[in-house]
Amino acid sequence: GAVKNTGVINSYFNGYDYIGGVVGYNDNGTITHCYNTSEIVGTNLIGGMVGVNFGTIENCYNTGKISGSNIYVGGVAGSSDGTTTNCSNTGDVSGYGYVGGVLGFNEGGTITNCYNTGDVSGYGSVGGVVGSNVDTIANCYNTGSVSGSIEVGGVVGTNNTTIIYCYY
């Protein structure tokens, strides 16, 4: 399926898993030209656009506060095994582990031309763009503050692969 040209404005979401401002679980769908300004609170797999992404997210942004009490928390997506392109986050993001300004966990997808300016905080695997990364990140940046206790980075908290042309 596809979600296009959709904005979620000034709402409040509170749930357990798979919580997103626009979509909870994206299974091979496409999310394009969407945005969220709402506050989202949950436990695991929490994101400004989508909780879990197995499809494509393009030209989307989040300005809302995103917070998860456990793992996989991101300004755009909590976890992604898909493509994330031309997306941004300006809201504050917090969680326990795998916390990122754009993605909490990049489990096998590519992230291109994305940025974060919000503050990112957690305990471990905390990054300005991605908390934990196992695929390619290219042309991304972070200008927000990043804080945590272990595996903390301005761009990526924990990295297992390629980061190209990114900065903090």
Coordinates of C-alpha atoms in Angstrom, one line a residue:
G1 CA 0.0 0.0 0.0
A2 CA 0.9 3.7 -0.1
V3 CA 0.5 6.6 2.2
K4 CA 1.0 10.0 0.5
N5 CA 0.7 13.7 1.4
T6 CA -0.5 13.0 5.0
G7 CA 0.2 15.1 8.1
V8 CA -0.7 14.2 11.7
I9 CA -0.9 17.4 13.7
N10 CA -0.8 18.1 17.4
S11 CA -2.0 14.7 18.6
Y12 CA -0.8 12.3 21.3
F13 CA -0.1 8.6 20.9
N14 CA 0.6 6.2 23.7
G15 CA 1.0 2.5 23.2
Y16 CA 3.2 -0.5 23.7
D17 CA 4.8 -1.7 20.4
Y18 CA 4.8 -0.6 16.8
I19 CA 3.7 3.0 17.4
G20 CA 4.2 5.6 14.6
G21 CA 2.8 9.0 14.0
V22 CA 1.6 8.0 10.5
V23 CA 1.9 4.1 10.3
G24 CA 2.5 1.5 13.0
Y25 CA 4.0 -1.2 10.8
N26 CA 4.9 -0.7 7.1
D27 CA 5.1 -4.0 5.3
N28 CA 6.6 -3.3 1.8
G29 CA 4.5 -0.1 1.5
T30 CA 5.6 3.4 0.5
I31 CA 5.3 6.4 2.8
T32 CA 5.9 9.7 0.9
H33 CA 5.6 13.4 1.6
C34 CA 4.2 12.8 5.1
Y35 CA 4.9 14.5 8.4
N36 CA 4.1 14.3 12.1
T37 CA 4.0 17.0 14.7
S38 CA 2.5 14.9 17.5
E39 CA 4.0 13.5 20.7
I40 CA 4.5 9.7 20.6
V41 CA 5.1 7.6 23.7
G42 CA 5.5 3.8 23.9
T43 CA 7.7 0.9 24.9
N44 CA 9.4 -0.7 21.8
L45 CA 9.5 0.1 18.1
I46 CA 8.5 3.8 18.3
G47 CA 8.9 6.3 15.5
G48 CA 7.7 9.7 14.3
M49 CA 6.6 8.3 10.9
V50 CA 6.5 4.5 11.5
G51 CA 7.2 2.1 14.3
V52 CA 8.7 -0.6 12.0
N53 CA 9.5 -0.1 8.3
F54 CA 10.0 -2.9 5.7
G55 CA 9.2 -0.7 2.8
T56 CA 10.1 2.9 1.7
I57 CA 10.0 6.2 3.5
E58 CA 10.7 9.2 1.3
N59 CA 10.5 13.0 1.8
C60 CA 9.0 12.8 5.3
Y61 CA 9.7 14.7 8.5
N62 CA 8.9 14.6 12.2
T63 CA 8.9 17.6 14.6
G64 CA 7.1 15.8 17.5
K65 CA 8.7 14.5 20.7
I66 CA 9.3 10.7 20.5
S67 CA 10.0 8.6 23.6
G68 CA 10.2 4.9 24.3
S69 CA 10.8 3.3 27.6
N70 CA 12.8 0.4 26.1
I71 CA 14.3 -0.2 22.7
Y72 CA 14.1 0.8 19.0
V73 CA 13.2 4.4 19.1
G74 CA 13.7 6.9 16.3
G75 CA 12.6 10.3 15.1
V76 CA 11.5 8.8 11.7
A77 CA 11.3 5.1 12.4
G78 CA 12.0 2.8 15.4
S79 CA 13.5 0.1 13.2
S80 CA 13.9 -0.2 9.4
D81 CA 14.8 -3.0 7.0
G82 CA 13.8 -0.8 4.1
T83 CA 14.8 2.5 2.4
T84 CA 14.8 5.9 4.1
T85 CA 15.5 8.8 1.8
N86 CA 15.3 12.6 2.2
C87 CA 13.8 12.4 5.7
S88 CA 14.4 14.5 8.8
N89 CA 13.7 14.9 12.5
T90 CA 13.7 18.0 14.6
G91 CA 11.9 16.6 17.7
D92 CA 13.7 15.3 20.8
V93 CA 14.0 11.5 20.9
S94 CA 14.6 9.4 24.0
G95 CA 14.7 5.7 24.8
Y96 CA 16.7 3.0 26.6
G97 CA 18.6 1.3 23.7
Y98 CA 18.9 1.5 19.9
V99 CA 17.9 5.2 19.9
G100 CA 18.5 7.5 16.9
G101 CA 17.5 10.9 15.6
V102 CA 16.3 9.3 12.3
L103 CA 16.3 5.5 12.9
G104 CA 16.7 3.6 16.2
F105 CA 17.9 0.5 14.3
N106 CA 18.9 0.2 10.7
E107 CA 18.6 -3.6 10.3
G108 CA 19.3 -3.9 6.6
G109 CA 18.1 -0.9 4.7
T110 CA 19.8 2.2 3.3
I111 CA 19.5 5.7 4.7
T112 CA 20.3 8.5 2.3
N113 CA 20.1 12.3 2.5
C114 CA 18.6 12.4 6.0
Y115 CA 19.3 14.6 9.0
N116 CA 18.5 15.2 12.7
T117 CA 18.6 18.4 14.7
G118 CA 16.7 17.2 17.8
D119 CA 18.3 16.1 21.0
V120 CA 18.8 12.3 21.3
S121 CA 19.2 10.4 24.6
G122 CA 19.3 6.9 25.9
Y123 CA 21.5 4.3 27.6
G124 CA 23.2 2.3 24.9
S125 CA 23.5 2.3 21.1
V126 CA 22.5 6.0 20.8
G127 CA 23.3 8.0 17.7
G128 CA 22.4 11.4 16.2
V129 CA 21.3 9.7 13.0
V130 CA 21.0 6.0 13.8
G131 CA 21.3 4.2 17.1
S132 CA 22.6 0.9 15.6
N133 CA 23.5 0.3 12.0
V134 CA 24.1 -2.8 9.8
D135 CA 23.7 -1.3 6.3
T136 CA 24.7 1.8 4.4
I137 CA 24.2 5.4 5.6
A138 CA 25.1 8.1 3.1
N139 CA 25.0 11.9 3.0
C140 CA 23.4 12.3 6.4
Y141 CA 24.1 14.6 9.4
N142 CA 23.2 15.4 12.9
T143 CA 23.4 18.8 14.8
G144 CA 21.5 17.8 17.9
S145 CA 23.1 16.8 21.2
V146 CA 23.5 13.1 21.8
S147 CA 23.8 11.5 25.3
G148 CA 24.1 8.0 26.6
S149 CA 26.2 5.6 28.6
I150 CA 27.6 3.1 26.1
E151 CA 28.1 3.0 22.3
V152 CA 27.2 6.7 21.8
G153 CA 28.0 8.6 18.6
G154 CA 27.3 11.9 16.9
V155 CA 26.1 10.0 13.7
V156 CA 25.8 6.4 14.8
G157 CA 26.0 4.7 18.2
T158 CA 26.9 1.2 17.0
N159 CA 28.1 0.5 13.5
N160 CA 28.7 -2.7 11.6
T161 CA 29.1 -1.5 8.0
T162 CA 29.4 1.6 5.8
I163 CA 29.0 5.3 6.6
I164 CA 29.7 7.6 3.7
Y165 CA 29.8 11.5 3.6
C166 CA 28.1 12.0 7.0
Y167 CA 28.9 14.5 9.7
Y168 CA 28.1 15.7 13.2

